[in-house]
Coordinates of C-alpha atoms in Angstrom, one line a residue:
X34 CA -31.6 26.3 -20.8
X35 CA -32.0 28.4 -18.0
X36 CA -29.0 29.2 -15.4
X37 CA -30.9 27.0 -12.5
X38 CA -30.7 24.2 -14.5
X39 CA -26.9 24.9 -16.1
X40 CA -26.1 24.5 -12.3
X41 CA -27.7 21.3 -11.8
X42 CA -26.7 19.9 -14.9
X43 CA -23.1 21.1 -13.2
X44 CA -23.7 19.5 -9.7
X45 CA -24.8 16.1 -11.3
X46 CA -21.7 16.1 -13.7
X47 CA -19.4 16.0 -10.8
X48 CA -20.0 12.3 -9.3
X49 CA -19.4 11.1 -12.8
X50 CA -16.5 13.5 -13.0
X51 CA -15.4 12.3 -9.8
X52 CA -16.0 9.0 -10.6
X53 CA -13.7 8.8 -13.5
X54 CA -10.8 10.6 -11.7
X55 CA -11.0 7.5 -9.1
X56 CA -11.0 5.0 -11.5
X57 CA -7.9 6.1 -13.7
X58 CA -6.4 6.8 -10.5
X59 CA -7.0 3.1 -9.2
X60 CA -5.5 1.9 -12.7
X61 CA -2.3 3.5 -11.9
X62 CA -2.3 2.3 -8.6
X63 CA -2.7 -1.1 -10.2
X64 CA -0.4 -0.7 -12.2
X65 CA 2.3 0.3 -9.2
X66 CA 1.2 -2.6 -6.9
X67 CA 1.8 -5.1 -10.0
X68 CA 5.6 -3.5 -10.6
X69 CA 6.2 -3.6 -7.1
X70 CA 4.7 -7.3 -6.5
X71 CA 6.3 -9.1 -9.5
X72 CA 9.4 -10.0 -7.5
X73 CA 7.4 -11.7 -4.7
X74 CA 5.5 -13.7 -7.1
X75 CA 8.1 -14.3 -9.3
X76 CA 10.5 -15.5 -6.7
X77 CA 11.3 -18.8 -7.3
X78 CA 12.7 -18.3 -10.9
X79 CA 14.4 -15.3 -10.1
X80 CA 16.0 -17.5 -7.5
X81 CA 16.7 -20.5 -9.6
X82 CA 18.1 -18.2 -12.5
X83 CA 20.3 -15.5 -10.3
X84 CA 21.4 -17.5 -7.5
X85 CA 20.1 -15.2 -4.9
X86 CA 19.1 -16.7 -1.0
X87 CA 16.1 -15.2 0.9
X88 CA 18.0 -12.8 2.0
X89 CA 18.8 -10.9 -0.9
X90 CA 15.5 -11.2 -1.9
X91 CA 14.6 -9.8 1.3
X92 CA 16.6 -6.4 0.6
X93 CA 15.4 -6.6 -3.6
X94 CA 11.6 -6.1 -2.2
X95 CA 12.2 -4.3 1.4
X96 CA 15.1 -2.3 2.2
X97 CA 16.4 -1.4 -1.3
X98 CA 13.1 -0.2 -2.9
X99 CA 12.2 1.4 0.7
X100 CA 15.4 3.7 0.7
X101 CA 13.9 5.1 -2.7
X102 CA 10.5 5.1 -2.1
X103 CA 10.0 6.2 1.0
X104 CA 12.3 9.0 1.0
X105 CA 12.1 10.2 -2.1
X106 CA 8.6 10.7 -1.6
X107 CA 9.2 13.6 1.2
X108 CA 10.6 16.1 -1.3
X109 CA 8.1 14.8 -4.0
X110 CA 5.4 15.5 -2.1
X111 CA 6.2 19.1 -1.0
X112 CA 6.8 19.7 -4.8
X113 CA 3.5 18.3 -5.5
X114 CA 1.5 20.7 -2.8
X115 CA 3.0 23.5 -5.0
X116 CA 2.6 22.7 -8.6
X117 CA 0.4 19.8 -10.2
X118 CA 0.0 17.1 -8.8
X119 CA -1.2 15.3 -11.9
X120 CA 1.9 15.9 -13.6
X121 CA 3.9 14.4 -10.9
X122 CA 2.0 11.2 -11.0
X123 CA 2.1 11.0 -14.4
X124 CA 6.0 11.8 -14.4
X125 CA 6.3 9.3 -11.4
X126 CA 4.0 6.4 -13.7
X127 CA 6.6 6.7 -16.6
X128 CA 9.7 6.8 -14.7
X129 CA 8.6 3.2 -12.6
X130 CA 7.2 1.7 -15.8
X131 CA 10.2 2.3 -17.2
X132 CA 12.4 0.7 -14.5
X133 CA 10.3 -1.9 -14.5
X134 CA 11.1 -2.7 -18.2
X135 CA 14.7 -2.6 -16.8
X136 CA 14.0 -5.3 -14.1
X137 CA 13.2 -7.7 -17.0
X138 CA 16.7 -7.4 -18.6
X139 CA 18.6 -7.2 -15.7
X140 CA 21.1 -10.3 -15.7
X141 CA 22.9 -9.8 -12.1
X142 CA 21.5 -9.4 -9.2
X143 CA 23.3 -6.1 -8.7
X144 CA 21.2 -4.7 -11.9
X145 CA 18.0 -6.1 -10.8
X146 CA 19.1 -4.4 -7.3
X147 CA 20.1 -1.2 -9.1
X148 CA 16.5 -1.5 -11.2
X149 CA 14.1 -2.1 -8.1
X150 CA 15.7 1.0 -6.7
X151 CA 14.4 3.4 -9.8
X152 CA 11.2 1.6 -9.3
X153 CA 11.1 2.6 -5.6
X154 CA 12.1 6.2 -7.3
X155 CA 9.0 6.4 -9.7
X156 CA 6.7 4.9 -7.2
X157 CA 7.6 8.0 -4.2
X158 CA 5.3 9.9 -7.0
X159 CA 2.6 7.8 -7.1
X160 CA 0.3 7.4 -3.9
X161 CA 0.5 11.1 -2.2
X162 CA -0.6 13.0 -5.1
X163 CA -3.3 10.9 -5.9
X164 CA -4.4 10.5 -2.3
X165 CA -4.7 14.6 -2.7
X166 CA -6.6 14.8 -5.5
X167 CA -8.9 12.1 -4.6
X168 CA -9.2 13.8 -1.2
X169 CA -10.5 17.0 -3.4
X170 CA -12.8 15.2 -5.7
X171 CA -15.2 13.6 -2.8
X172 CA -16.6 15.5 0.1
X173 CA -16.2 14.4 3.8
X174 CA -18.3 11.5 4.6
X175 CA -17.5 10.2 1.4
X176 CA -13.5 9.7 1.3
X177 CA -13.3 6.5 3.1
X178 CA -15.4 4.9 0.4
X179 CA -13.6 6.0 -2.1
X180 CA -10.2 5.5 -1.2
X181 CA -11.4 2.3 -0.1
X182 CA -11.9 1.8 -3.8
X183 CA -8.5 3.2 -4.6
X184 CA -6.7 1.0 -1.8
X185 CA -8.5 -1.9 -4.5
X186 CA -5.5 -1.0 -6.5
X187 CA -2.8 -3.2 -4.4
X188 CA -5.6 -6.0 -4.2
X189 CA -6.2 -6.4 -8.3
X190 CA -2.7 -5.7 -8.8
X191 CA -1.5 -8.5 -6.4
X192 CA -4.1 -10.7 -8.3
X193 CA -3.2 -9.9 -11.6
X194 CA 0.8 -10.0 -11.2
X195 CA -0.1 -13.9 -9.3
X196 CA -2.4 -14.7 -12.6
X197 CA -0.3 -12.8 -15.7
X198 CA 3.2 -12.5 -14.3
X199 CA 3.1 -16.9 -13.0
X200 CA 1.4 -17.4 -16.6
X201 CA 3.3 -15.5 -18.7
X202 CA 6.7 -16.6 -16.5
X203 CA 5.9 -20.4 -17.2
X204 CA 5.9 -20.0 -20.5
X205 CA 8.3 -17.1 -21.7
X206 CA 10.8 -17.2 -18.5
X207 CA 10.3 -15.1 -15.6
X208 CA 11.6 -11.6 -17.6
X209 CA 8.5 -11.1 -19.9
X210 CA 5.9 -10.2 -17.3
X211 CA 8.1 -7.0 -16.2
X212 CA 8.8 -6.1 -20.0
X213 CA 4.7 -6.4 -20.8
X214 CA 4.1 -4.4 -17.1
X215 CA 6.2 -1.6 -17.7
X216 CA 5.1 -0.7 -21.3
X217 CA 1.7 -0.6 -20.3
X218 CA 2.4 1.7 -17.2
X219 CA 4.2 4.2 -20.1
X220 CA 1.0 4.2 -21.8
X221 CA -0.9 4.9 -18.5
X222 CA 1.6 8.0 -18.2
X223 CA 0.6 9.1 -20.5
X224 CA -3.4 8.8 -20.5
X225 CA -2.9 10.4 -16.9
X226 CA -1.8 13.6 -18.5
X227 CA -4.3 14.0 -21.2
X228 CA -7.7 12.7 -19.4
X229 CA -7.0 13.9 -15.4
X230 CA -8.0 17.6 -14.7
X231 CA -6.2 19.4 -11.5
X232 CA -8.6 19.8 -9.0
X233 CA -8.9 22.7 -6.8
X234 CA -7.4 22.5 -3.4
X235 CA -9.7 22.2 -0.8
X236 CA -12.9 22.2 -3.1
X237 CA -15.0 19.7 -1.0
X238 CA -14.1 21.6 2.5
X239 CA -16.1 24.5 2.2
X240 CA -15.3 28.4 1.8
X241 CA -12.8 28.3 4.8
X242 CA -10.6 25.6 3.8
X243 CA -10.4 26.3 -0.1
X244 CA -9.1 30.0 0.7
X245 CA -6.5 28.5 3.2
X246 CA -5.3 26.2 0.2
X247 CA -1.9 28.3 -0.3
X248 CA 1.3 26.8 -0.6
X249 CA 2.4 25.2 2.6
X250 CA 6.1 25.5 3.7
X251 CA 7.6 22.4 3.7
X252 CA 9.6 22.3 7.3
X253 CA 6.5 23.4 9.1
X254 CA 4.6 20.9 8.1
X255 CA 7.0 18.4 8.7
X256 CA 7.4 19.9 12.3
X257 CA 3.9 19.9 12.4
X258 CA 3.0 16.0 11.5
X259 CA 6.1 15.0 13.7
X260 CA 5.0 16.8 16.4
X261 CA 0.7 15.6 16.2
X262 CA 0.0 12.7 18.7
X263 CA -3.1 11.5 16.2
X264 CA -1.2 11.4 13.0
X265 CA 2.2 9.7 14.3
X266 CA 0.2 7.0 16.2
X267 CA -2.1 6.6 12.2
X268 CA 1.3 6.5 11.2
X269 CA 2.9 3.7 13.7
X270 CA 0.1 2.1 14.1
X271 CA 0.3 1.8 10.2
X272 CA 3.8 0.6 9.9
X273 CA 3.5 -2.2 12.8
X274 CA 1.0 -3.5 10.4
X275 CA 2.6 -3.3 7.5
X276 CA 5.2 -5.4 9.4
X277 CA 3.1 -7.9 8.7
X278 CA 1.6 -7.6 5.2
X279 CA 4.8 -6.5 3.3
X280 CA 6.5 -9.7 5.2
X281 CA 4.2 -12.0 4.5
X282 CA 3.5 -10.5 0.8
X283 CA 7.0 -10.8 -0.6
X284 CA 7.4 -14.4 0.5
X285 CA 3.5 -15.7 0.6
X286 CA 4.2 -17.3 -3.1
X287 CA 7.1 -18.7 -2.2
X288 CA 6.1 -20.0 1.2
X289 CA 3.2 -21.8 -0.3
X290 CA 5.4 -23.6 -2.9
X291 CA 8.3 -24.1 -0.9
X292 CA 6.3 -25.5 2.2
X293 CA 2.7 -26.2 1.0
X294 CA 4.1 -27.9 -2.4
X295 CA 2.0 -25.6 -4.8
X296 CA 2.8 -25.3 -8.3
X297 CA 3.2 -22.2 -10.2
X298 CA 0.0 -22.8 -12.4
X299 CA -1.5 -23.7 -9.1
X300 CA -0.4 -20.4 -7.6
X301 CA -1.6 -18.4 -11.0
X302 CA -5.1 -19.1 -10.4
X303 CA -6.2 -19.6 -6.7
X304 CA -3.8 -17.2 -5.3
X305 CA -5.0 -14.5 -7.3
X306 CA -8.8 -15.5 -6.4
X307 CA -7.6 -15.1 -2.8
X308 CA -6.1 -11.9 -3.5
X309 CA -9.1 -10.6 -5.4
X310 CA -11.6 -12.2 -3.0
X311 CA -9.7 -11.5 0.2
X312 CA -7.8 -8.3 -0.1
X313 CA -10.6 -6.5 -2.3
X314 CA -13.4 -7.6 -0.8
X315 CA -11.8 -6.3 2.8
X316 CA -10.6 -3.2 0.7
X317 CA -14.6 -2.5 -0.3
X318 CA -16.0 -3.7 2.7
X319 CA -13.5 -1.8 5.1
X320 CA -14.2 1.9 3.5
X321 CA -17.8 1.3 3.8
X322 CA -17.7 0.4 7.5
X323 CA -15.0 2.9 8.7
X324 CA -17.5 5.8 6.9
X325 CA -20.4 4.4 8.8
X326 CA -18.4 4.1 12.3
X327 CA -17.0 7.5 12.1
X328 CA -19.8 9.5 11.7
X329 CA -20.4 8.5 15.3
X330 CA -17.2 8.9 16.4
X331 CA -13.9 9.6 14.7
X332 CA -12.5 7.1 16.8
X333 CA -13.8 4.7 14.4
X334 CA -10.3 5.4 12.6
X335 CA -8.4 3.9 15.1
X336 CA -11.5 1.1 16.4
X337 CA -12.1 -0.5 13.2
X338 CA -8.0 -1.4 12.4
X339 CA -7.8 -2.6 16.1
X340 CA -10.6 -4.6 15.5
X341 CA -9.7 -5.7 12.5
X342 CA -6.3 -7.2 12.9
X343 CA -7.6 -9.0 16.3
X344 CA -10.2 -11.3 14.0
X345 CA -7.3 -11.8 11.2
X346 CA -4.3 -12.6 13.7
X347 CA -5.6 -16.4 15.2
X348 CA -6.6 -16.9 10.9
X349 CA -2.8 -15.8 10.3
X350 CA -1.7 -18.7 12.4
X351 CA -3.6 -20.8 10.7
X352 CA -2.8 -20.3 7.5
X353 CA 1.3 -21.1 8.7
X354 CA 0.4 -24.2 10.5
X355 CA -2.0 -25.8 7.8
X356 CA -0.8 -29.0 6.7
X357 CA -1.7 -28.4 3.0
X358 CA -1.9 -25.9 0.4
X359 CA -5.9 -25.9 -0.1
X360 CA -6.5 -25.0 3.3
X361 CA -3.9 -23.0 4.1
X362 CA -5.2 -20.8 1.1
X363 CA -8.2 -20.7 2.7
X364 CA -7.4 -19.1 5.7
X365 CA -5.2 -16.5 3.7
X366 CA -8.4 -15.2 2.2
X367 CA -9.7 -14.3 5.6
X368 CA -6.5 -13.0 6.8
X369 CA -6.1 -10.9 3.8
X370 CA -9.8 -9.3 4.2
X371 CA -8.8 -8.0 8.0
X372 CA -5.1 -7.1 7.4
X373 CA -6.2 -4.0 5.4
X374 CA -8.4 -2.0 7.6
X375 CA -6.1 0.3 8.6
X376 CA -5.0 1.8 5.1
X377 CA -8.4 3.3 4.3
X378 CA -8.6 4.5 7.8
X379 CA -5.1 5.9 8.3
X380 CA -5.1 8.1 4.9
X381 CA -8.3 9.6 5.4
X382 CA -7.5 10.2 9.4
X383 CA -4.7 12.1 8.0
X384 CA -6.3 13.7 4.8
X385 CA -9.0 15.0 7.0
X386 CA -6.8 16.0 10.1
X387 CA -4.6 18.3 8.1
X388 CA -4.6 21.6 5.7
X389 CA -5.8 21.3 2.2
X390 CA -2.3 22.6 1.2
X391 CA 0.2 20.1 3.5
X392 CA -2.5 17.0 2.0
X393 CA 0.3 15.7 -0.2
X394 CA 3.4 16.2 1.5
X395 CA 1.5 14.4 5.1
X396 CA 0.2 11.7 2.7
X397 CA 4.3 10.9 2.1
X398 CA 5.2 11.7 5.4
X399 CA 2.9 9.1 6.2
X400 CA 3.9 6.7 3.7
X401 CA 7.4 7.4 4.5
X402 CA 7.0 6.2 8.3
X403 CA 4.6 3.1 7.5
X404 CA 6.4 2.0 4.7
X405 CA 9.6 2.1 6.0
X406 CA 8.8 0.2 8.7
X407 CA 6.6 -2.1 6.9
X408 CA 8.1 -2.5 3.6
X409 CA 11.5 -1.6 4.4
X410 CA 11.9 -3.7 7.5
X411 CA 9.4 -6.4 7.0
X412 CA 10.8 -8.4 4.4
X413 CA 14.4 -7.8 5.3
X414 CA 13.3 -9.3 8.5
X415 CA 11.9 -12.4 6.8
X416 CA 14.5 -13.1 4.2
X417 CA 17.5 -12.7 6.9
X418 CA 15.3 -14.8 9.6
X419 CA 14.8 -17.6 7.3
X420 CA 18.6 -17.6 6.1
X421 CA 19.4 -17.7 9.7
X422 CA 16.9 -20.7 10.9
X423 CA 18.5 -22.4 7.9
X424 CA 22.1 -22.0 9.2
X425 CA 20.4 -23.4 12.8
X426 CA 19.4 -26.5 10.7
X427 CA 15.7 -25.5 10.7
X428 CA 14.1 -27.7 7.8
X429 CA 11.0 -24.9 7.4
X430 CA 13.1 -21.8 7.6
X431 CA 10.6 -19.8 5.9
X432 CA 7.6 -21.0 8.1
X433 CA 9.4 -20.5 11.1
X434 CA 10.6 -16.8 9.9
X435 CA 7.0 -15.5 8.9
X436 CA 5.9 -17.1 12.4
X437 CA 8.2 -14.0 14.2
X438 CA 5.6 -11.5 12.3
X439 CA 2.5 -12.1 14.7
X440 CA 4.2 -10.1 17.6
X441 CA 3.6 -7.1 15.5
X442 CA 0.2 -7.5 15.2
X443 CA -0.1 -7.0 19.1
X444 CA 1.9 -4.0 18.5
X445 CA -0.4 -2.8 15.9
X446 CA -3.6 -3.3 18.0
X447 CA -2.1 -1.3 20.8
X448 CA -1.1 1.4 19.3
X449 CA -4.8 2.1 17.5
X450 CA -5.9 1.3 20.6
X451 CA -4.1 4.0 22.1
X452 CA -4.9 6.6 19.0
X453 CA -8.8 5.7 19.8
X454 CA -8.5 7.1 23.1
X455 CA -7.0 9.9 22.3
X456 CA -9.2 10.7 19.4
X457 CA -12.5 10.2 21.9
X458 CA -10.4 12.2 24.4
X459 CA -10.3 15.1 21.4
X460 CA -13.9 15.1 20.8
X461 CA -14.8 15.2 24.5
X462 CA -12.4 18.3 24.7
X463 CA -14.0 19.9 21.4
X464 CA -17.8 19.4 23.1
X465 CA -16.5 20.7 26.3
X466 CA -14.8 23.9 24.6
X467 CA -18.2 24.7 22.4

């Protein structure tokens, strides 16, 4: 075999390579979606069996797991941009499965509180490092695609935690589905470490970038995120829509079978073909159209989320105001294809805007600001809404609560609104300096 063809028989080798890398990687992220989604779906028993009101539910799956997870992910992340980030996601995998376990045998709501919290602990490890590494496994012009792909993870994980965790919950109690979950996330740990290679930092940037992929200090960066107009608007533009979709995610299940009179074999099979359909098929479709739009512009980072939420806002209504479950579903599926635009967008905007060394720790920085917002607020928000319309004498609490969400979708288009134009305003400055 000669050396020209060793080389190709190299270049071809890493798609597949490549390739496989993304797909563990999505498993995982599966796999943390499901753990964190559980309680949402599984919120009527939990209910009926701890005596908890909205509101504590609220904190269970916002503000409690936020306070781990997004935080903890700041010093995870610098930690990760210095040694491997494989091990750290497959550290992270096993210590969240193994919470998770723990969630199933809580039997007050101040272990199942104390439980969602080491989740939220496990979880800070999972998205930033693999957000680097798949960053370093696909070239530019490519990465929206496949994190596209990986943002499937929340979508088939939402889906199969509606299907398993309402199945298995109907018939073995509402415990089993986080005992099955967790010990198949130990197993993933596990494969993680064995099967995922380390790539290099930088690989796909060219020359420049891989020999600039040292180890980044960590209060620089910070300062240096923080202080960048582009990524704090990815990042609040981000959170305002998260807002939305953790608020409406932790309570959609119960909302439909509190308001909309679905049961939870109903709920096991056409919400998870909502999710699937919906929110992967926007997933897909929304990498593929933010790689096409931006490489006109890069303002097709910030257009294409705009655009997005504008189309599923009017569905959102909708979907509260329907008089019954069928159609109400219905509309979900179309809200739940234009809600995620901005997650593929937003990660590779800030993948591709920084160093190849600060890639993890302003993937958590990130994460830490859109998630705090979104999935520490947002469902707080709802839970303690809906406790207080009930107090008022409001017989649809909960429809009336998740109706105080579509303010932040205005919020949301604004601000990628505003990041657009000062993306465009970039590139005309770049042309004008060349």
């Amino acid at each position: 075999m000669t050396a020209a063809s060793t080389a190709a028989g190299a270049v071809e080798a890493k798609p597949a390579r490549a390739g496989f890398v993304l797909a563990m990687l999505t498993f995982v992220y599966v796999l943390n979606f499901l753990d964190r989604q559980l309680i949402g779906i599984l919120a009527k028993p939990i209910q009926d069996s701890l005596r908890v009101t909205d509101g504590q539910l609220g904190l269970i799956g916002g503000l409690y797991f936020a306070m781990f997870y997004c935080f903890i992910a700041i010093p995870v992340g610098w930690f990760a941009d210095r040694t491997s980030r494989v091990g750290v996601l497959s550290l992270a995998c096993a210590i969240w499965s193994g919470a998770t376990v723990a969630c199933g045998m809580a039997a007050t709501y101040t272990q199942l509180v104390v439980a969602r919290m080491a989740v939220g602990f496990g979880e800070a490890g999972g998205v930033p490092p693999s957000y680097a590494i798949i960053t370093d496994s696909y070239p530019p012009g490519k990465r929206a695609a496949a994190l596209g792909i990986f943002n499937l993870g929340p979508a088939i994980g939402a889906a199969i935690g509606v299907a398993f965790g309402a199945a298995v919950a109907e018939r073995f109690g509402w415990r089993m589905p986080f005992i099955i979950v967790g010990a198949v996330g130990v197993v993933a740990a596990l494969l993680v470490w064995l099967l995922i290679r380390e790539p290099r930092r930088g690989a796909m940037d060219g020359a420049a970038a891989a020999g600039a992929s040292g180890k980044a200090p960590f209060w620089p960066t910070v300062g240096m995120f923080l202080s960048n107009p582009v990524l704090m608007l990815a990042a609040l533009g981000s959170g305002a829509t998260q807002f939305v979709t953790y608020g409406l995610g932790n309570f959609a299940v119960l909302f439909l079978m509190r308001e909309k009179g679905m049961a939870l074999g109903d709920v096991a099979i056409w919400y998870a073909l909502v999710l699937v359909l919906g929110m992967g098929g926007g997933m897909v479709l929304s990498g593929r159209v933010i790689d096409r739009m931006t490489r006109r512009s890069r303002a097709g980072y910030a257009v294409a989320p705009a655009l997005s939420l504008a189309i599923a806002m009017p569905f959102y209504l909708g979907f509260l105001w329907a008089p019954g479950w069928a159609l109400s579903l219905a509309l979900l599926a179309v809200v739940m294809a234009f809600n995620y635009f901005y997650l593929s967008a937003s990660v590779a905007l800030v993948q591709e805007e920084v160093k190849p060394s600060q890639r993890v720790l302003s993937g958590a920085l990130l994460l830490l600001i859109m998630n705090f917002i979104g999935l520490g607020l947002g469902p707080t928000w709802v839970g303690f809404a809906s406790d207080w319309l009930r107090a008022q004498g409001d017989t649809h609490s909960l429809q009336s609560a998740l109706y105080t969400l579509t303010p932040f979708y205005l919020i949301a288009i604004a601000l990628f609104l505003w990041l657009a134009r000062l993306l465009r305003r970039d590139a005309v400055t770049l042309q004008e300096s060349a």
